[in-house]
PDB file of C-alpha atoms in Angstrom:
ATOM      1  CA  MET A   1      -1.139 -13.454 -65.559  1.00  0.00           C
ATOM      2  CA  SER A   2      -0.790 -14.126 -61.660  1.00  0.00           C
ATOM      3  CA  LEU A   3      -3.618 -15.765 -59.342  1.00  0.00           C
ATOM      4  CA  SER A   4      -4.987 -14.104 -56.806  1.00  0.00           C
ATOM      5  CA  PRO A   5      -3.862 -15.428 -53.227  1.00  0.00           C
ATOM      6  CA  LEU A   6      -5.335 -18.414 -52.305  1.00  0.00           C
ATOM      7  CA  ILE A   7      -6.822 -18.906 -48.403  1.00  0.00           C
ATOM      8  CA  TRP A   8      -7.907 -22.128 -47.031  1.00  0.00           C
ATOM      9  CA  VAL A   9     -10.585 -22.501 -44.443  1.00  0.00           C
ATOM     10  CA  LEU A  10     -10.414 -25.607 -42.430  1.00  0.00           C
ATOM     11  CA  HIS A  11     -13.641 -26.551 -40.515  1.00  0.00           C
ATOM     12  CA  GLY A  12     -13.239 -29.770 -37.831  1.00  0.00           C
ATOM     13  CA  PRO A  13     -15.349 -32.277 -36.563  1.00  0.00           C
ATOM     14  CA  ASN A  14     -19.179 -31.722 -35.976  1.00  0.00           C
ATOM     15  CA  LEU A  15     -19.147 -28.161 -37.599  1.00  0.00           C
ATOM     16  CA  ASN A  16     -21.323 -29.746 -40.495  1.00  0.00           C
ATOM     17  CA  ARG A  17     -23.762 -30.185 -37.835  1.00  0.00           C
ATOM     18  CA  LEU A  18     -24.329 -26.232 -37.013  1.00  0.00           C
ATOM     19  CA  GLY A  19     -27.529 -25.049 -37.357  1.00  0.00           C
ATOM     20  CA  SER A  20     -29.086 -27.899 -35.536  1.00  0.00           C
ATOM     21  CA  ARG A  21     -26.461 -28.704 -33.053  1.00  0.00           C
ATOM     22  CA  GLU A  22     -26.572 -27.258 -29.854  1.00  0.00           C
ATOM     23  CA  PRO A  23     -27.938 -23.589 -31.146  1.00  0.00           C
ATOM     24  CA  GLU A  24     -28.079 -21.986 -27.733  1.00  0.00           C
ATOM     25  CA  ILE A  25     -24.176 -22.264 -28.000  1.00  0.00           C
ATOM     26  CA  TYR A  26     -23.607 -22.423 -31.659  1.00  0.00           C
ATOM     27  CA  GLY A  27     -26.463 -20.431 -33.034  1.00  0.00           C
ATOM     28  CA  ALA A  28     -28.908 -21.088 -35.882  1.00  0.00           C
ATOM     29  CA  THR A  29     -26.419 -20.332 -38.802  1.00  0.00           C
ATOM     30  CA  THR A  30     -25.274 -23.577 -40.822  1.00  0.00           C
ATOM     31  CA  LEU A  31     -21.925 -24.431 -42.237  1.00  0.00           C
ATOM     32  CA  ASP A  32     -23.021 -23.676 -45.807  1.00  0.00           C
ATOM     33  CA  GLN A  33     -24.299 -19.919 -44.685  1.00  0.00           C
ATOM     34  CA  ILE A  34     -20.955 -19.390 -43.097  1.00  0.00           C
ATOM     35  CA  ASN A  35     -19.041 -20.696 -46.249  1.00  0.00           C
ATOM     36  CA  GLU A  36     -21.125 -18.742 -48.659  1.00  0.00           C
ATOM     37  CA  SER A  37     -20.443 -15.552 -46.576  1.00  0.00           C
ATOM     38  CA  LEU A  38     -17.118 -16.145 -46.806  1.00  0.00           C
ATOM     39  CA  LEU A  39     -17.154 -17.094 -50.484  1.00  0.00           C
ATOM     40  CA  ASN A  40     -19.067 -13.454 -51.152  1.00  0.00           C
ATOM     41  CA  ARG A  41     -16.620 -11.554 -49.014  1.00  0.00           C
ATOM     42  CA  ALA A  42     -13.512 -13.117 -50.646  1.00  0.00           C
ATOM     43  CA  LYS A  43     -14.731 -12.362 -54.310  1.00  0.00           C
ATOM     44  CA  ALA A  44     -15.169  -8.692 -52.986  1.00  0.00           C
ATOM     45  CA  LEU A  45     -11.673  -8.555 -51.429  1.00  0.00           C
ATOM     46  CA  GLY A  46     -10.049 -10.467 -54.615  1.00  0.00           C
ATOM     47  CA  VAL A  47      -8.787 -13.475 -53.011  1.00  0.00           C
ATOM     48  CA  ARG A  48      -9.223 -17.425 -53.802  1.00  0.00           C
ATOM     49  CA  LEU A  49     -11.232 -18.748 -51.262  1.00  0.00           C
ATOM     50  CA  ASP A  50     -11.295 -22.817 -50.648  1.00  0.00           C
ATOM     51  CA  CYS A  51     -13.650 -24.436 -47.846  1.00  0.00           C
ATOM     52  CA  PHE A  52     -13.027 -27.956 -46.444  1.00  0.00           C
ATOM     53  CA  GLN A  53     -14.908 -29.726 -43.370  1.00  0.00           C
ATOM     54  CA  THR A  54     -13.939 -33.241 -42.095  1.00  0.00           C
ATOM     55  CA  ASN A  55     -14.762 -35.046 -39.073  1.00  0.00           C
ATOM     56  CA  HIS A  56     -11.565 -37.143 -39.584  1.00  0.00           C
ATOM     57  CA  GLU A  57      -8.432 -36.518 -37.858  1.00  0.00           C
ATOM     58  CA  GLY A  58      -6.099 -38.024 -40.492  1.00  0.00           C
ATOM     59  CA  ALA A  59      -8.252 -36.054 -43.455  1.00  0.00           C
ATOM     60  CA  MET A  60      -7.292 -33.022 -41.645  1.00  0.00           C
ATOM     61  CA  ILE A  61      -3.601 -33.595 -41.595  1.00  0.00           C
ATOM     62  CA  GLU A  62      -3.569 -34.801 -45.218  1.00  0.00           C
ATOM     63  CA  ARG A  63      -5.087 -31.522 -46.289  1.00  0.00           C
ATOM     64  CA  ILE A  64      -3.042 -29.674 -44.551  1.00  0.00           C
ATOM     65  CA  HIS A  65      -0.278 -31.227 -45.697  1.00  0.00           C
ATOM     66  CA  HIS A  66      -1.232 -30.802 -49.325  1.00  0.00           C
ATOM     67  CA  ALA A  67      -1.144 -26.819 -48.545  1.00  0.00           C
ATOM     68  CA  PRO A  68       2.227 -25.940 -49.591  1.00  0.00           C
ATOM     69  CA  GLU A  69       1.835 -27.305 -53.082  1.00  0.00           C
ATOM     70  CA  GLN A  70      -1.750 -25.561 -53.554  1.00  0.00           C
ATOM     71  CA  ARG A  71       0.694 -22.578 -52.732  1.00  0.00           C
ATOM     72  CA  VAL A  72      -1.945 -21.513 -50.235  1.00  0.00           C
ATOM     73  CA  ALA A  73      -1.053 -18.156 -48.781  1.00  0.00           C
ATOM     74  CA  PHE A  74      -3.263 -18.159 -45.383  1.00  0.00           C
ATOM     75  CA  MET A  75      -5.278 -20.845 -43.613  1.00  0.00           C
ATOM     76  CA  LEU A  76      -8.578 -20.015 -41.170  1.00  0.00           C
ATOM     77  CA  ILE A  77      -8.910 -22.681 -39.000  1.00  0.00           C
ATOM     78  CA  ASN A  78     -11.623 -23.908 -36.518  1.00  0.00           C
ATOM     79  CA  PRO A  79     -10.328 -27.058 -34.885  1.00  0.00           C
ATOM     80  CA  ALA A  80     -13.315 -27.656 -33.177  1.00  0.00           C
ATOM     81  CA  ALA A  81     -13.191 -30.420 -30.534  1.00  0.00           C
ATOM     82  CA  PHE A  82      -9.549 -30.688 -32.327  1.00  0.00           C
ATOM     83  CA  THR A  83      -8.424 -28.137 -30.327  1.00  0.00           C
ATOM     84  CA  HIS A  84      -7.887 -30.132 -27.027  1.00  0.00           C
ATOM     85  CA  THR A  85      -6.942 -33.330 -28.422  1.00  0.00           C
ATOM     86  CA  SER A  86      -4.724 -33.029 -31.577  1.00  0.00           C
ATOM     87  CA  VAL A  87      -1.087 -32.746 -31.249  1.00  0.00           C
ATOM     88  CA  ALA A  88      -1.223 -34.248 -34.741  1.00  0.00           C
ATOM     89  CA  ILE A  89      -2.669 -31.488 -36.751  1.00  0.00           C
ATOM     90  CA  ARG A  90      -0.523 -29.217 -34.703  1.00  0.00           C
ATOM     91  CA  ASP A  91       2.355 -30.423 -35.916  1.00  0.00           C
ATOM     92  CA  ALA A  92       0.900 -30.499 -39.332  1.00  0.00           C
ATOM     93  CA  ILE A  93       0.376 -26.991 -39.378  1.00  0.00           C
ATOM     94  CA  ALA A  94       3.937 -26.497 -37.869  1.00  0.00           C
ATOM     95  CA  SER A  95       5.568 -28.398 -40.612  1.00  0.00           C
ATOM     96  CA  VAL A  96       3.533 -26.300 -43.535  1.00  0.00           C
ATOM     97  CA  ALA A  97       4.869 -22.654 -41.678  1.00  0.00           C
ATOM     98  CA  ILE A  98       1.827 -21.319 -43.334  1.00  0.00           C
ATOM     99  CA  PRO A  99       0.244 -18.521 -41.443  1.00  0.00           C
ATOM    100  CA  PHE A 100      -3.333 -19.428 -40.099  1.00  0.00           C
ATOM    101  CA  VAL A 101      -6.318 -17.443 -37.441  1.00  0.00           C
ATOM    102  CA  GLU A 102      -7.368 -20.173 -35.122  1.00  0.00           C
ATOM    103  CA  ILE A 103     -11.163 -19.722 -34.864  1.00  0.00           C
ATOM    104  CA  HIS A 104     -14.147 -20.741 -32.387  1.00  0.00           C
ATOM    105  CA  ILE A 105     -17.414 -19.994 -33.149  1.00  0.00           C
ATOM    106  CA  SER A 106     -18.650 -19.711 -28.899  1.00  0.00           C
ATOM    107  CA  ASN A 107     -16.595 -18.556 -26.088  1.00  0.00           C
ATOM    108  CA  VAL A 108     -14.160 -21.654 -25.022  1.00  0.00           C
ATOM    109  CA  HIS A 109     -13.228 -19.608 -22.056  1.00  0.00           C
ATOM    110  CA  ARG A 110     -16.801 -19.246 -20.837  1.00  0.00           C
ATOM    111  CA  ARG A 111     -17.309 -23.050 -21.280  1.00  0.00           C
ATOM    112  CA  GLU A 112     -16.180 -26.499 -19.640  1.00  0.00           C
ATOM    113  CA  PRO A 113     -12.639 -26.358 -18.392  1.00  0.00           C
ATOM    114  CA  PHE A 114     -10.852 -28.559 -20.920  1.00  0.00           C
ATOM    115  CA  ARG A 115     -12.364 -26.276 -23.829  1.00  0.00           C
ATOM    116  CA  HIS A 116      -9.770 -23.457 -22.186  1.00  0.00           C
ATOM    117  CA  HIS A 117      -6.502 -25.468 -23.485  1.00  0.00           C
ATOM    118  CA  SER A 118      -5.942 -24.948 -27.583  1.00  0.00           C
ATOM    119  CA  TYR A 119      -3.175 -27.097 -29.123  1.00  0.00           C
ATOM    120  CA  PHE A 120      -2.885 -24.493 -31.967  1.00  0.00           C
ATOM    121  CA  SER A 121      -3.109 -21.006 -30.542  1.00  0.00           C
ATOM    122  CA  ASP A 122       0.808 -20.356 -29.423  1.00  0.00           C
ATOM    123  CA  LEU A 123       1.269 -21.026 -33.433  1.00  0.00           C
ATOM    124  CA  ALA A 124      -1.831 -18.853 -34.417  1.00  0.00           C
ATOM    125  CA  GLU A 125      -1.367 -15.095 -36.072  1.00  0.00           C
ATOM    126  CA  ALA A 126      -4.617 -14.377 -34.178  1.00  0.00           C
ATOM    127  CA  VAL A 127      -7.593 -16.286 -32.335  1.00  0.00           C
ATOM    128  CA  ILE A 128     -10.964 -15.437 -32.647  1.00  0.00           C
ATOM    129  CA  CYS A 129     -13.858 -16.979 -30.310  1.00  0.00           C
ATOM    130  CA  GLY A 130     -17.203 -15.903 -29.132  1.00  0.00           C
ATOM    131  CA  LEU A 131     -18.368 -13.708 -32.608  1.00  0.00           C
ATOM    132  CA  GLY A 132     -20.001 -16.533 -33.537  1.00  0.00           C
ATOM    133  CA  PRO A 133     -20.214 -16.781 -37.742  1.00  0.00           C
ATOM    134  CA  THR A 134     -19.024 -13.122 -37.876  1.00  0.00           C
ATOM    135  CA  GLY A 135     -15.548 -14.326 -36.515  1.00  0.00           C
ATOM    136  CA  TYR A 136     -14.967 -16.413 -39.530  1.00  0.00           C
ATOM    137  CA  LEU A 137     -15.287 -13.098 -41.694  1.00  0.00           C
ATOM    138  CA  ALA A 138     -12.970 -11.025 -39.084  1.00  0.00           C
ATOM    139  CA  ALA A 139     -10.559 -13.757 -39.523  1.00  0.00           C
ATOM    140  CA  LEU A 140     -10.604 -13.328 -43.601  1.00  0.00           C
ATOM    141  CA  ASP A 141     -10.582  -9.593 -43.486  1.00  0.00           C
ATOM    142  CA  PHE A 142      -7.331 -10.193 -41.284  1.00  0.00           C
ATOM    143  CA  ALA A 143      -5.913 -12.763 -43.712  1.00  0.00           C
ATOM    144  CA  ALA A 144      -6.161 -10.717 -46.658  1.00  0.00           C
ATOM    145  CA  GLN A 145      -4.616  -7.179 -44.737  1.00  0.00           C
ATOM    146  CA  LYS A 146      -1.809 -10.079 -43.443  1.00  0.00           C
ATOM    147  CA  ILE A 147      -0.877 -10.974 -47.345  1.00  0.00           C
ATOM    148  CA  GLY A 148      -0.999  -7.561 -48.596  1.00  0.00           C
ATOM    149  CA  ILE A 149      -4.660  -7.478 -50.108  1.00  0.00           C
ATOM    150  CA  PRO A 150      -5.910  -3.255 -49.738  1.00  0.00           C
ATOM    151  CA  ARG A 151      -8.513  -2.532 -48.134  1.00  0.00           C
ATOM    152  CA  GLY A 152     -11.290  -1.289 -50.673  1.00  0.00           C
TER     153      GLY A 152
END
């Protein structure tokens, strides 16, 4: 019996504060609510999903390094502030060669100029920004399609 494909969701710094952090930008939805909706969608799609959040660059890198041994088929990553600062996480992602979608809750292109540059976008299969929490579900649907999960 083979296991269903595994997709990882990686949440970067300060996303644990969703729901209370700058609701005018990020909305009122909490990270737990986002993860719950993703887990429900994953179950309906027939994929396994593992969600991880960290405020620490090294923890994110270590997690990514373990993806091949865990047989991760696809990753969804909201690097948050690491998007604009972390060559180290970019290198970790490049080193594992696992396809991923870069996700941002807000439209980073309507925000401060420093947020317009991403160290990840050119490696990503797709980039989703500005859709709020719905962007995560769109990314999961896309990932499932890319790994060959038939639409229901």
